[in-house]
Tab-separated table of C-alpha atoms in Angstrom:
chain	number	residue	atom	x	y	z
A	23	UNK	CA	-187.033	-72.995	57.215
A	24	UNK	CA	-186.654	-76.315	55.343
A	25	UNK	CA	-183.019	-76.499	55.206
A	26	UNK	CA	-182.224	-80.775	55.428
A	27	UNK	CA	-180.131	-81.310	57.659
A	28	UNK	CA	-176.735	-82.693	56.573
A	29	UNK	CA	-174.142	-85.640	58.419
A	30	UNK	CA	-171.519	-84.686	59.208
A	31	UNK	CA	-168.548	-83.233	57.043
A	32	UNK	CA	-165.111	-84.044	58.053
A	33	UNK	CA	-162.967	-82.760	54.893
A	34	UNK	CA	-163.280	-79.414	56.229
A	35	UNK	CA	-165.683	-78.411	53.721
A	36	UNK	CA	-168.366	-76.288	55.296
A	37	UNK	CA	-169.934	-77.394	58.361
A	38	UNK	CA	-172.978	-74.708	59.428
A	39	UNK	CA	-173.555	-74.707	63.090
A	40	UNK	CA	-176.989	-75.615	63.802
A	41	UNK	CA	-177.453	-72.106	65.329
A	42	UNK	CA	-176.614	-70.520	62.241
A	43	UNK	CA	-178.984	-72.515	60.639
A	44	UNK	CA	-181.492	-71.579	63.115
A	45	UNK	CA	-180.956	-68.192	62.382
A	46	UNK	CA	-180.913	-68.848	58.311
A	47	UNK	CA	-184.594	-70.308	58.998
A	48	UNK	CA	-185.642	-67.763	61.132
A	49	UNK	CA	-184.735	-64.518	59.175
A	50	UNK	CA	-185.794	-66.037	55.788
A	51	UNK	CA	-189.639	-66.401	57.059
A	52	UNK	CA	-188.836	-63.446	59.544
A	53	UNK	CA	-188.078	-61.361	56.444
A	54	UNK	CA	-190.358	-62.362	53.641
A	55	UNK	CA	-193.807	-63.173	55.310
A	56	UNK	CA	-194.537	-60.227	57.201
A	57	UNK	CA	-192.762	-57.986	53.875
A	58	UNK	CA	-195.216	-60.038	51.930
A	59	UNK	CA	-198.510	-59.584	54.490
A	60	UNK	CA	-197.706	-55.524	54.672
A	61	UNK	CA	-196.935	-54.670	50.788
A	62	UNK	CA	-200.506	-56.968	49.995
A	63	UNK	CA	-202.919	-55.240	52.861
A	64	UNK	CA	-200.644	-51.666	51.808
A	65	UNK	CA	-202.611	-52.503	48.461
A	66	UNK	CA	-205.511	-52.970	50.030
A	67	UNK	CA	-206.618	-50.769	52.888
A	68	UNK	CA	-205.451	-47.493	53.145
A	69	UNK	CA	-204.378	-47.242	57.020
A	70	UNK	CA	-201.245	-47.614	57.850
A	71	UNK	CA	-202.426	-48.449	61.606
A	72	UNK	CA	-203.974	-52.176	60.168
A	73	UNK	CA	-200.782	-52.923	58.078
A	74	UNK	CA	-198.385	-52.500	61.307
A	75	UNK	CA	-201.616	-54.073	63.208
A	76	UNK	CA	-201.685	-57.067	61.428
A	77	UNK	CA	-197.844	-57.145	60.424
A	78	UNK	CA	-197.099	-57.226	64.500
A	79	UNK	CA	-199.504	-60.282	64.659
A	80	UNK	CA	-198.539	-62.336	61.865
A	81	UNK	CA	-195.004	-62.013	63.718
A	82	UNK	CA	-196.294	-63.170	67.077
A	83	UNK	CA	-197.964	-65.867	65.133
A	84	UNK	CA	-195.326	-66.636	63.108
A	85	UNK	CA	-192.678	-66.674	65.546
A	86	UNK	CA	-194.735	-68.818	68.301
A	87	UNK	CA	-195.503	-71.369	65.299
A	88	UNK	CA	-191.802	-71.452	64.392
A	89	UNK	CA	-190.343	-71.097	67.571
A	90	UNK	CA	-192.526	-73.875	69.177
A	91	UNK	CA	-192.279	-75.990	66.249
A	92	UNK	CA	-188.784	-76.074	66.336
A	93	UNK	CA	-188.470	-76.988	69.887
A	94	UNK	CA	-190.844	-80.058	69.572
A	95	UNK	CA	-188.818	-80.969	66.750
A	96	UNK	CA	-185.545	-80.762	68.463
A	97	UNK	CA	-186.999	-82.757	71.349
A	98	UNK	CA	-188.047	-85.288	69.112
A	99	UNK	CA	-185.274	-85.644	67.782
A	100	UNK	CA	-183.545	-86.234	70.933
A	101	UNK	CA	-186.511	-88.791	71.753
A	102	UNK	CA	-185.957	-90.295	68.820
A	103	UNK	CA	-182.131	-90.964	69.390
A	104	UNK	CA	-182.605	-91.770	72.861
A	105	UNK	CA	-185.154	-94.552	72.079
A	106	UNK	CA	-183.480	-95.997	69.292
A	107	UNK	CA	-180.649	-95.963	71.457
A	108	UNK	CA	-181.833	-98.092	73.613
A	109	UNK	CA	-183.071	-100.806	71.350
A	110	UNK	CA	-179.787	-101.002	69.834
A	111	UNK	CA	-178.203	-101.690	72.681
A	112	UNK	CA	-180.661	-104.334	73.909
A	113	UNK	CA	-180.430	-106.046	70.570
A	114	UNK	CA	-176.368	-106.409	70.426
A	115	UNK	CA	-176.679	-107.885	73.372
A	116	UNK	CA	-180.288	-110.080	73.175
A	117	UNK	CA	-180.257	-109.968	69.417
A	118	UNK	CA	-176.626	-111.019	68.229
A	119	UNK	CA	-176.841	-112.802	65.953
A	120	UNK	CA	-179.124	-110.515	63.685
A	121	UNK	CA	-176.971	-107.777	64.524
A	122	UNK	CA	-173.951	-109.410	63.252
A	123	UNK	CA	-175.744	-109.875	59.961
A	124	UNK	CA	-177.161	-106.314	59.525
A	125	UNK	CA	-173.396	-105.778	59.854
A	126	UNK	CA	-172.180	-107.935	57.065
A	127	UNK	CA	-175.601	-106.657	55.118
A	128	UNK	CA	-174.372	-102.716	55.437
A	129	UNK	CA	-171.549	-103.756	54.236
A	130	UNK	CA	-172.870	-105.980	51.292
A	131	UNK	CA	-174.302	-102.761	50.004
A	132	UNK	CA	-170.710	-101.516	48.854
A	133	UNK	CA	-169.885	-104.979	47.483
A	134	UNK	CA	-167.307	-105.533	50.379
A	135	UNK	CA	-168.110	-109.558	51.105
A	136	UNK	CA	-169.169	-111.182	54.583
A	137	UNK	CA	-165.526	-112.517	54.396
A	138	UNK	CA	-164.019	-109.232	54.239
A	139	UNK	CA	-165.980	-107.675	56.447
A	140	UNK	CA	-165.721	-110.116	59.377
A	141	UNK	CA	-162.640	-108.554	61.547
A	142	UNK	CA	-164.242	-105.295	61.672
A	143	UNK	CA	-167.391	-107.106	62.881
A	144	UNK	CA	-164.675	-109.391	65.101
A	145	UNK	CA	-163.238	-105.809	66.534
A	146	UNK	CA	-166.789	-103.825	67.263
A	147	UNK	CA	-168.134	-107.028	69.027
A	148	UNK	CA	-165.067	-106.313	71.656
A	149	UNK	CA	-166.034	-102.943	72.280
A	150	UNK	CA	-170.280	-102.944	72.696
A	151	UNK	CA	-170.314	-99.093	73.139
A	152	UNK	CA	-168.780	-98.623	69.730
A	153	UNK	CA	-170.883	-101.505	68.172
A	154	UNK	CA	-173.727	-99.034	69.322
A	155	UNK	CA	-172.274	-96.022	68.018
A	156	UNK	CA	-171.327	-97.912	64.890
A	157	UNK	CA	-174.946	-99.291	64.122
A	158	UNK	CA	-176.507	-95.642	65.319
A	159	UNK	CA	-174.217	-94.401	62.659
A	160	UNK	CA	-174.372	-96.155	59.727
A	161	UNK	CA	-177.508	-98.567	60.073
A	162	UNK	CA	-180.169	-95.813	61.269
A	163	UNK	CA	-178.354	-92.643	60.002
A	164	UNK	CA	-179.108	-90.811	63.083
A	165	UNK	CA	-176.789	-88.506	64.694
A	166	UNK	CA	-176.932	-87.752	68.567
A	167	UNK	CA	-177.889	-84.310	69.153
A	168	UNK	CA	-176.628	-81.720	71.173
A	169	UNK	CA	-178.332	-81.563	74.735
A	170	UNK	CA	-180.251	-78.304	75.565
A	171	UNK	CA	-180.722	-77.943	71.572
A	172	UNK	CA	-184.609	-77.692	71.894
A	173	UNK	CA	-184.579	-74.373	74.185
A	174	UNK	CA	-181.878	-72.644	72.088
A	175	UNK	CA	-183.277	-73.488	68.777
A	176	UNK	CA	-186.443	-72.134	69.848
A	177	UNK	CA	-185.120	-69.130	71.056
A	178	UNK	CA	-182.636	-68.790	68.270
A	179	UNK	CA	-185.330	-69.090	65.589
A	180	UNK	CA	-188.185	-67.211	67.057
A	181	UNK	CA	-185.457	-64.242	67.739
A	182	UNK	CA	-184.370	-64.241	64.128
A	183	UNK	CA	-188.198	-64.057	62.845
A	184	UNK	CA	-189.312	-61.274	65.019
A	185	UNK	CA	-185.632	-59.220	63.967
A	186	UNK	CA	-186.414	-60.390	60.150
A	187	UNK	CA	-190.281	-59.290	60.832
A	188	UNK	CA	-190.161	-56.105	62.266
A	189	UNK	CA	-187.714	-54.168	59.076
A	190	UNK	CA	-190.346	-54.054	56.970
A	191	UNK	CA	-193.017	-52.794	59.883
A	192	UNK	CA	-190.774	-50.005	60.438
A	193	UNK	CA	-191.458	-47.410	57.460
A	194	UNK	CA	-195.260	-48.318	57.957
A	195	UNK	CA	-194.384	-47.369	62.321
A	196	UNK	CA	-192.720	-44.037	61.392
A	197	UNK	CA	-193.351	-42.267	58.128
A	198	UNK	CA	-196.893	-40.996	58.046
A	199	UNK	CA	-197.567	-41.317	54.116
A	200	UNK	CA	-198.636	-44.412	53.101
A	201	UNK	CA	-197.695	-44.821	49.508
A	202	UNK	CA	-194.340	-43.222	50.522
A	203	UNK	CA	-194.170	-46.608	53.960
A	204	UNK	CA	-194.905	-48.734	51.182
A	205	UNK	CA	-191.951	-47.606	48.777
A	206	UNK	CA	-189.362	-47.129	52.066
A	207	UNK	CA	-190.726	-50.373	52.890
A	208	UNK	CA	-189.948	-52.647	49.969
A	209	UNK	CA	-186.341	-50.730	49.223
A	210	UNK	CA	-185.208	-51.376	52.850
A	211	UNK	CA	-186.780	-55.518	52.999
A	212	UNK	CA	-185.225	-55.862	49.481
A	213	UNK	CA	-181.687	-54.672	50.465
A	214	UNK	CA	-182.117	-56.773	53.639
A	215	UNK	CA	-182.649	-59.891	52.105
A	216	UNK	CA	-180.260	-59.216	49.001
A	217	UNK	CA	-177.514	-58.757	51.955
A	218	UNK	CA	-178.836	-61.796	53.709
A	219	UNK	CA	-178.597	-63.716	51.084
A	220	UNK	CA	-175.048	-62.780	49.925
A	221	UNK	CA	-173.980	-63.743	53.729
A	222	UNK	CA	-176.172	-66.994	53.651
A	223	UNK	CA	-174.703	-67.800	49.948
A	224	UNK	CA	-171.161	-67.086	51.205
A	225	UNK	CA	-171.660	-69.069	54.276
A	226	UNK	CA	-173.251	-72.159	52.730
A	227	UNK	CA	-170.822	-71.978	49.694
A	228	UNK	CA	-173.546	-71.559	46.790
A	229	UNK	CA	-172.204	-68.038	46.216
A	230	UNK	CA	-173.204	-64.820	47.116
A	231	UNK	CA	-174.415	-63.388	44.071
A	232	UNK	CA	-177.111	-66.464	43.310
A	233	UNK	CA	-178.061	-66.663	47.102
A	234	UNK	CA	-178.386	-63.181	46.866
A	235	UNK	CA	-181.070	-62.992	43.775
A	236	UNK	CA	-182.747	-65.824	45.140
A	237	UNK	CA	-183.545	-64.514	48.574
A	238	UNK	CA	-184.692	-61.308	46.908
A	239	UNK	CA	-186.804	-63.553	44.348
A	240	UNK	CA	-188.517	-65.413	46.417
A	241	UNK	CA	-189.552	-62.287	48.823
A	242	UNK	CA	-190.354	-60.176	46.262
A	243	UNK	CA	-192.451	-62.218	44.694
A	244	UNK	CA	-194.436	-63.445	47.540
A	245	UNK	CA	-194.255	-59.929	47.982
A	246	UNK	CA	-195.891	-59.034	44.573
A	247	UNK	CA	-198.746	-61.856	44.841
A	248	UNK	CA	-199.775	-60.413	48.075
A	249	UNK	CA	-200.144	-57.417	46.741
A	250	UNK	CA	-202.004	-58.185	43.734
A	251	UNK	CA	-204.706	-60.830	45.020
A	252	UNK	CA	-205.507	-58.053	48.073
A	253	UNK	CA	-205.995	-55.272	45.364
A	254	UNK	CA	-208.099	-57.815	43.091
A	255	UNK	CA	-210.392	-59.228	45.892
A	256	UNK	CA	-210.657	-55.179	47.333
A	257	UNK	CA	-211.909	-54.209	44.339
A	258	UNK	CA	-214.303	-56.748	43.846
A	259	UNK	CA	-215.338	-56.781	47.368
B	30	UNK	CA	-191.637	-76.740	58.376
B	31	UNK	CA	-188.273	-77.754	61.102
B	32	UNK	CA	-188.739	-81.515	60.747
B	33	UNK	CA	-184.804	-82.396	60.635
B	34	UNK	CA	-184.252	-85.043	58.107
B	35	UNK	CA	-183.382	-88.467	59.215
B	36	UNK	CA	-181.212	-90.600	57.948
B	37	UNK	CA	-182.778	-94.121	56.184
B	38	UNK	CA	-184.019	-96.732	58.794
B	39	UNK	CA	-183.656	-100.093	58.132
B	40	UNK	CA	-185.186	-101.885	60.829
B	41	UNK	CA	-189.013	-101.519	59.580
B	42	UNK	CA	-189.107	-98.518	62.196
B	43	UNK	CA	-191.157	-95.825	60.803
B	44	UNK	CA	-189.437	-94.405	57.724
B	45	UNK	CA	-191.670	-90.370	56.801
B	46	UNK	CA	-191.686	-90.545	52.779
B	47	UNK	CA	-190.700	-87.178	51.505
B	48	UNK	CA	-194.053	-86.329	50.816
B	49	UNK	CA	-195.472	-86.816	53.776
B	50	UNK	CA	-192.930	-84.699	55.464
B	51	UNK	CA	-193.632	-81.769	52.873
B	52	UNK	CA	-197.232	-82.267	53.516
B	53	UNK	CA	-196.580	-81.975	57.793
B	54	UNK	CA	-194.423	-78.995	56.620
B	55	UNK	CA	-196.851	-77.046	54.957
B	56	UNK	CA	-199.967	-78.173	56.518
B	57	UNK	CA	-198.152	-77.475	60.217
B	58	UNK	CA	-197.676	-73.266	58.974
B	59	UNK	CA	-200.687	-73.227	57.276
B	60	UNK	CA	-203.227	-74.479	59.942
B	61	UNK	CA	-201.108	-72.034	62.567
B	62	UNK	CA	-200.152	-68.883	60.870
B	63	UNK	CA	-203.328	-67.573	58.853
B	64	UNK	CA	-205.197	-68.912	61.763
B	65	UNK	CA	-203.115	-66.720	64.712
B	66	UNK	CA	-203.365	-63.761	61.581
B	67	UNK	CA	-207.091	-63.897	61.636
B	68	UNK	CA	-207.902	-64.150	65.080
B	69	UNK	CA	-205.418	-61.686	66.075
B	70	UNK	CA	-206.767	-59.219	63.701
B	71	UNK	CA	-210.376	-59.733	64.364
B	72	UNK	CA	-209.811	-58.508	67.737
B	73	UNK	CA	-208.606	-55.134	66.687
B	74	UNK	CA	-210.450	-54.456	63.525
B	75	UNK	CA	-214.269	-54.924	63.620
B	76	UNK	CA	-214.384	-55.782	59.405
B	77	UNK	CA	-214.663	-59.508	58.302
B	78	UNK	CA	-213.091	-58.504	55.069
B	79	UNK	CA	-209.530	-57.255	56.506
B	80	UNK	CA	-209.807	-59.994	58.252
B	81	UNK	CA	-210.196	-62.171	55.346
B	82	UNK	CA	-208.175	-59.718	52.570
B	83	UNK	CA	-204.880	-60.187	54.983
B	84	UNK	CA	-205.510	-64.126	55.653
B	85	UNK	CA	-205.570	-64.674	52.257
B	86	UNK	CA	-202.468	-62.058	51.517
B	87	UNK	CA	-200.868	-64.358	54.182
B	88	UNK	CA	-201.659	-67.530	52.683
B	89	UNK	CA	-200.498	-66.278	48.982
B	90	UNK	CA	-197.036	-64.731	50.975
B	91	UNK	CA	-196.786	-67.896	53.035
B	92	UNK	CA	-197.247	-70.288	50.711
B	93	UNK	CA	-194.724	-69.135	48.083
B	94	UNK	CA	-192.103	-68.654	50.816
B	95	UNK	CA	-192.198	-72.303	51.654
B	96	UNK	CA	-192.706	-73.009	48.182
B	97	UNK	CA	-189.799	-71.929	46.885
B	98	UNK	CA	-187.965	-72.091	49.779
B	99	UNK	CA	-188.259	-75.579	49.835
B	100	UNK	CA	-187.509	-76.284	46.052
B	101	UNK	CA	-184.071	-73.977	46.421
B	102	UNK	CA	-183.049	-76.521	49.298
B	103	UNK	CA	-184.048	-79.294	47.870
B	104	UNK	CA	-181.928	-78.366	44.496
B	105	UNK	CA	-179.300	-76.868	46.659
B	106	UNK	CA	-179.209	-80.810	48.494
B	107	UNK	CA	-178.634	-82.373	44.728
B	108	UNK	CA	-176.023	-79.855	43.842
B	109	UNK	CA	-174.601	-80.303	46.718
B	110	UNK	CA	-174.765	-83.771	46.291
B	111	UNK	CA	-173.522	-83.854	43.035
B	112	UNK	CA	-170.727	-81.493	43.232
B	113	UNK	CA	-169.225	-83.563	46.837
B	114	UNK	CA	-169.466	-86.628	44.484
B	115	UNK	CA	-167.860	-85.262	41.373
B	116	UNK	CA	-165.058	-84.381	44.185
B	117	UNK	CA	-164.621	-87.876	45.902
B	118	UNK	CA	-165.008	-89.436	42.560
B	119	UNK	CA	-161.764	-87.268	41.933
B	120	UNK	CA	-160.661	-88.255	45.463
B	121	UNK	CA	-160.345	-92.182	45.183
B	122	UNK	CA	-158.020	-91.463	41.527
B	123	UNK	CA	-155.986	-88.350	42.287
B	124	UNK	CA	-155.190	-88.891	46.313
B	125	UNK	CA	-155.936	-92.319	46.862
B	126	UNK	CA	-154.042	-93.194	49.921
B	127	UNK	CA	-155.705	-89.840	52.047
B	128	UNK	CA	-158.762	-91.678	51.245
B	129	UNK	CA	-157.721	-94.797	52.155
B	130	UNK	CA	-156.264	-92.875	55.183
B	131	UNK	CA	-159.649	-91.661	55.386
B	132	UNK	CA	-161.071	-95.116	55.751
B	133	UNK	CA	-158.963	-95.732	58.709
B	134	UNK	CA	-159.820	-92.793	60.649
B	135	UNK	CA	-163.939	-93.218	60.116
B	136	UNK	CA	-163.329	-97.278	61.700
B	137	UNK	CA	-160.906	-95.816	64.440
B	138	UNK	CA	-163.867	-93.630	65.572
B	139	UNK	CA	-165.468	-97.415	66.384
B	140	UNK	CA	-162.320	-98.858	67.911
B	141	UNK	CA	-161.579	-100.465	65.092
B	142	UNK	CA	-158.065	-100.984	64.283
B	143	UNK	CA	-155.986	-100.400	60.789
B	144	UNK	CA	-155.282	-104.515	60.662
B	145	UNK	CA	-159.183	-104.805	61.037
B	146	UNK	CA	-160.379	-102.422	58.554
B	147	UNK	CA	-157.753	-103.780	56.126
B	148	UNK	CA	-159.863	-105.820	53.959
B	149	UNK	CA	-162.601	-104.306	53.842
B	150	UNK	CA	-160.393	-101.062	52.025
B	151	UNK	CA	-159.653	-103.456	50.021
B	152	UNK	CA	-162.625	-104.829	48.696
B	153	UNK	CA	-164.125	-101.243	47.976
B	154	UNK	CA	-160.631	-100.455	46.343
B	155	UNK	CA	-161.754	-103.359	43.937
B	156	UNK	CA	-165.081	-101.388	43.021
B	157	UNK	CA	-164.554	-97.432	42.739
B	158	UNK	CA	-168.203	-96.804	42.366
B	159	UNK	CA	-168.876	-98.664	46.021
B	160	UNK	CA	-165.939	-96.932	46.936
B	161	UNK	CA	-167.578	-93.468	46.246
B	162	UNK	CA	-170.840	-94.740	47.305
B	163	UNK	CA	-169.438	-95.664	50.745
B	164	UNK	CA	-167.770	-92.336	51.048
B	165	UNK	CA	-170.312	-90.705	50.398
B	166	UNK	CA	-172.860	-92.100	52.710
B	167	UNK	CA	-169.853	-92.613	55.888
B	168	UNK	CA	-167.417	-89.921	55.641
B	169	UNK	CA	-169.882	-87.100	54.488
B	170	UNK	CA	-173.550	-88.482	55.813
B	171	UNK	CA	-174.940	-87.759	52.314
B	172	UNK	CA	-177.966	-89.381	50.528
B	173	UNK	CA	-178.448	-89.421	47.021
B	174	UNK	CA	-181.742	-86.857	46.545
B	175	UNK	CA	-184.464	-88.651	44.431
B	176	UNK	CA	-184.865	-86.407	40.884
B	177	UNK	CA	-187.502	-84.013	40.600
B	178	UNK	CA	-187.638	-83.967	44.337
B	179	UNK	CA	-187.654	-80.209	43.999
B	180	UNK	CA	-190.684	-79.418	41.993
B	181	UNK	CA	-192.746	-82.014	43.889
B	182	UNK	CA	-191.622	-80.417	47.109
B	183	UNK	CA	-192.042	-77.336	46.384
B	184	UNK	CA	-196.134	-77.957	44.819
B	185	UNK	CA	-196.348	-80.145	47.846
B	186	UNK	CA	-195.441	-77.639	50.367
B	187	UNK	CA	-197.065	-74.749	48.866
B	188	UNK	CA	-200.415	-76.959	48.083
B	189	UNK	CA	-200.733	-77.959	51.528
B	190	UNK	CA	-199.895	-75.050	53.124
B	191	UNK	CA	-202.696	-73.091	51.129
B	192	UNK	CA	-205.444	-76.302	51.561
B	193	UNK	CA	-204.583	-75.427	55.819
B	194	UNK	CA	-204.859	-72.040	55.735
B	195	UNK	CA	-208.184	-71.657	54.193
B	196	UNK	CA	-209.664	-73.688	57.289
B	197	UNK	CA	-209.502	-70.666	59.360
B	198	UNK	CA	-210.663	-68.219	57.051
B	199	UNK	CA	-213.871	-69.780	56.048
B	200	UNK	CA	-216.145	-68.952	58.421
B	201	UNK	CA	-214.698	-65.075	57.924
B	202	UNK	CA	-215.857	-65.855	54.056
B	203	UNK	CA	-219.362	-67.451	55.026
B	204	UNK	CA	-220.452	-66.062	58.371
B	205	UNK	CA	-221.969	-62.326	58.238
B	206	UNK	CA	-221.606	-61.715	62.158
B	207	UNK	CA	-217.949	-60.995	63.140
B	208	UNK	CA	-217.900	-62.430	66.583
B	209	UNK	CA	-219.595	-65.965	65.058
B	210	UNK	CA	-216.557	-66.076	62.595
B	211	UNK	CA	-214.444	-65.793	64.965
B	212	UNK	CA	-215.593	-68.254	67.618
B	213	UNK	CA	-216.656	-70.697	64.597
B	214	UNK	CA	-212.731	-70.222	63.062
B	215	UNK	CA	-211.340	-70.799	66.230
B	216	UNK	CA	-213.393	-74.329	67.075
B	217	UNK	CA	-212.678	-75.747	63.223
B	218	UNK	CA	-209.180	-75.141	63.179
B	219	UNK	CA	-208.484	-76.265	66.962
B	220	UNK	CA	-210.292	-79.258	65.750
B	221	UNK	CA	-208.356	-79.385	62.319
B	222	UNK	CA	-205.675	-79.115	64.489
B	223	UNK	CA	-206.320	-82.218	66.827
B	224	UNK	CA	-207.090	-84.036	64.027
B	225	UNK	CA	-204.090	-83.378	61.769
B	226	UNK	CA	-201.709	-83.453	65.290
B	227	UNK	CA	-203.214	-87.200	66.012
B	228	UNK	CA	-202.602	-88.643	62.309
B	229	UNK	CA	-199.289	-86.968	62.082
B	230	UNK	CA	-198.630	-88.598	65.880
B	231	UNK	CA	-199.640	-91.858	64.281
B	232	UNK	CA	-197.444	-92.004	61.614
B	233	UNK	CA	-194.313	-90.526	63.279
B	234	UNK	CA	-194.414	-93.240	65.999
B	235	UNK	CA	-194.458	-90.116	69.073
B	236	UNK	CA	-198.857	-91.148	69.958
B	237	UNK	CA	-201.492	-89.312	69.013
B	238	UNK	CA	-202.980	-88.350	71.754
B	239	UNK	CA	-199.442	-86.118	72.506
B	240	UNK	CA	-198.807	-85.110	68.903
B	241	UNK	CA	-202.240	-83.709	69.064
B	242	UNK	CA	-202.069	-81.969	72.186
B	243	UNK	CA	-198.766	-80.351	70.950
B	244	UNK	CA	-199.954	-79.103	67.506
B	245	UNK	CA	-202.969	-78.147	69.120
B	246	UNK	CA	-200.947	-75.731	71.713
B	247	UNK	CA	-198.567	-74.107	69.280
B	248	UNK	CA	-201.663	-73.082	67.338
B	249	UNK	CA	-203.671	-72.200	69.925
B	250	UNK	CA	-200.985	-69.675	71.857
B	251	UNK	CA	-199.947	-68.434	68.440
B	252	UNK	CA	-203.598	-67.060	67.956
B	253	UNK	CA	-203.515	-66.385	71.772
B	254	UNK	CA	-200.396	-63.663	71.596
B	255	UNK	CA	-201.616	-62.774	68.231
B	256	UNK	CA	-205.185	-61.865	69.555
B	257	UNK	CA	-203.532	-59.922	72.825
B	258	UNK	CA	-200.832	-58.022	70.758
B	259	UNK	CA	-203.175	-56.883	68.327
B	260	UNK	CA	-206.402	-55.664	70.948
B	261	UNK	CA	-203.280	-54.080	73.100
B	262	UNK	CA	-201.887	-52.375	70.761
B	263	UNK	CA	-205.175	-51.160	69.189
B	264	UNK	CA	-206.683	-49.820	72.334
B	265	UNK	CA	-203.153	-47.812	72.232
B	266	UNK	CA	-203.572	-46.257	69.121
């Protein structure tokens, strides 16, 4: 879910789509909360019927939260462009003559002198629509965003949770032991996110094999917390 | 927990340290999720302490999810930032003129011409550090991650998470009539909610009164769906 975002890469190194990260944020919440939430109550209350009770809510909640949260910040993002869009292209016109120096000042950051830097200044001041680009670029850092990007990311992320969230509900939904939901139910979420995060390490480029672990780490031992502070506070309760 | 990092700003517009933005990350889940969790489940089982066993199983699960989610991306950013600049350090020695080619193309994106861009390639060819540090920042769009960056995030994240998601459960803890709990958990953390919405609206330059009105929403239908799912599904069983 806190993936940075990267620039742009144009060596052809790897570039993830941002639905693909959408996806990468959705499952690894999708698939280690609710794991987490069902192998903690599991240790706590006996019934089955509560763990796939409150394991169903915590993915509506979870998935709303994310969901919604990632379309307000994919429309503020856009905002965010849009606006500072604008100003930038009311101050190369209103504001030359600072904008010429916040050129030569960029540049003065890689030791590349006002003199040196002049004709490219000479060449965006004939074309104002690159100037814009060029100070949207390198002077704020921001990258335009794709239109429509807040409804799919939504979608795309609040998908992923609820397909992440619901594997581990399943042995709890259809095997009538409890001990035995519990066991099906932490083999099945563990292989899921050590195959996740071989295809998420292989994808990114980290490697599969550390991805891997570190998926399964980090849901197992949210897992294992869970399940320990709900058996400690049951048994003092 | 989506915020989408933003390039620097240079232009006094609001620039989010990175621990503010860990503390919107984890204060965002952890007002929302536990809250949804507890209100959803307290309108399918009667008991104050599954209520508050599976909050707090959600806030342990939740928190070390983010947790160490959040300090594997951060560390993957500074690998990945290390290992791209190892590589263009390699770059401007072993293939010099495909970066200088390089050069050309990133200025031709601005209408800038070859003749244009000339001497300013030549002034970073004078200083191979700049040189790197300009690739760096304008070919790939990569910052240089501040050190330690992933252990603060990660006790940032977690820390806040956990200080949100105790808001909702408290009146579960204190209050000895279950429909009280409820009702008083759902006015404190709508409220926490407003409040936390405004000051983040404040200080990301989108208003408060909007920011608050959004955060307010996602948390609100979260424990909305959360409550209907779980009374549905309960009457079912």
């Amino acid at each position: 879910m806190h993936d940075v975002a990267h620039g742009p890469h144009i060596e052809g190194h790897f570039e993830s789509s941002e639905s693909v990260r959408d996806i990468v944020i959705g499952l690894s919440d999708g698939l280690t909360v609710p794991f987490a939430l069902a192998a903690g109550l599991s240790g706590a209350v006996a019934s089955s019927h509560i763990v796939v009770l409150a394991g169903l809510a915590e993915i509506a909640a979870g998935s709303i939260a994310m969901g919604l949260g990632g379309y307000l910040a994919a429309r503020g993002d856009a905002e965010h462009y849009a606006s500072e869009r604008i100003r930038e292209e009311r101050e190369v016109i209103e504001r030359t003559k600072d904008e010429e120096e916040e050129i030569s000042e960029i540049f003065e950051q890689y030791s590349v002198d006002r003199v040196s830097a002049g004709p490219v200044l000479a060449a965006l001041k004939q074309n104002p629509k690159a100037w814009v680009d060029f100070m949207m670029r390198f002077e704020l850092g921001l990258e335009e965003p794709s239109p429509n990007r807040a409804h799919r990311s939504a979608l795309t992320i609040a998908g992923s949770y609820i397909a992440g969230g619901i594997i581990p509900l399943l042995p709890y939904m259809l095997v009538a032991d409890d001990l035995t939901a519990l066991k099906l139910s932490v083999l099945i979420t563990l292989l899921a996110l050590a195959i996740f995060g071989a295809l998420k390490g292989k994808l990114v480029g980290t490697g599969w094999l550390r991805s891997s672990l570190q998926t399964v780490t980090i849901g197992g031992a949210a897992a294992a917390v869970a399940y320990l502070l709900a058996r400690l506070l049951n048994h003092r309760a």
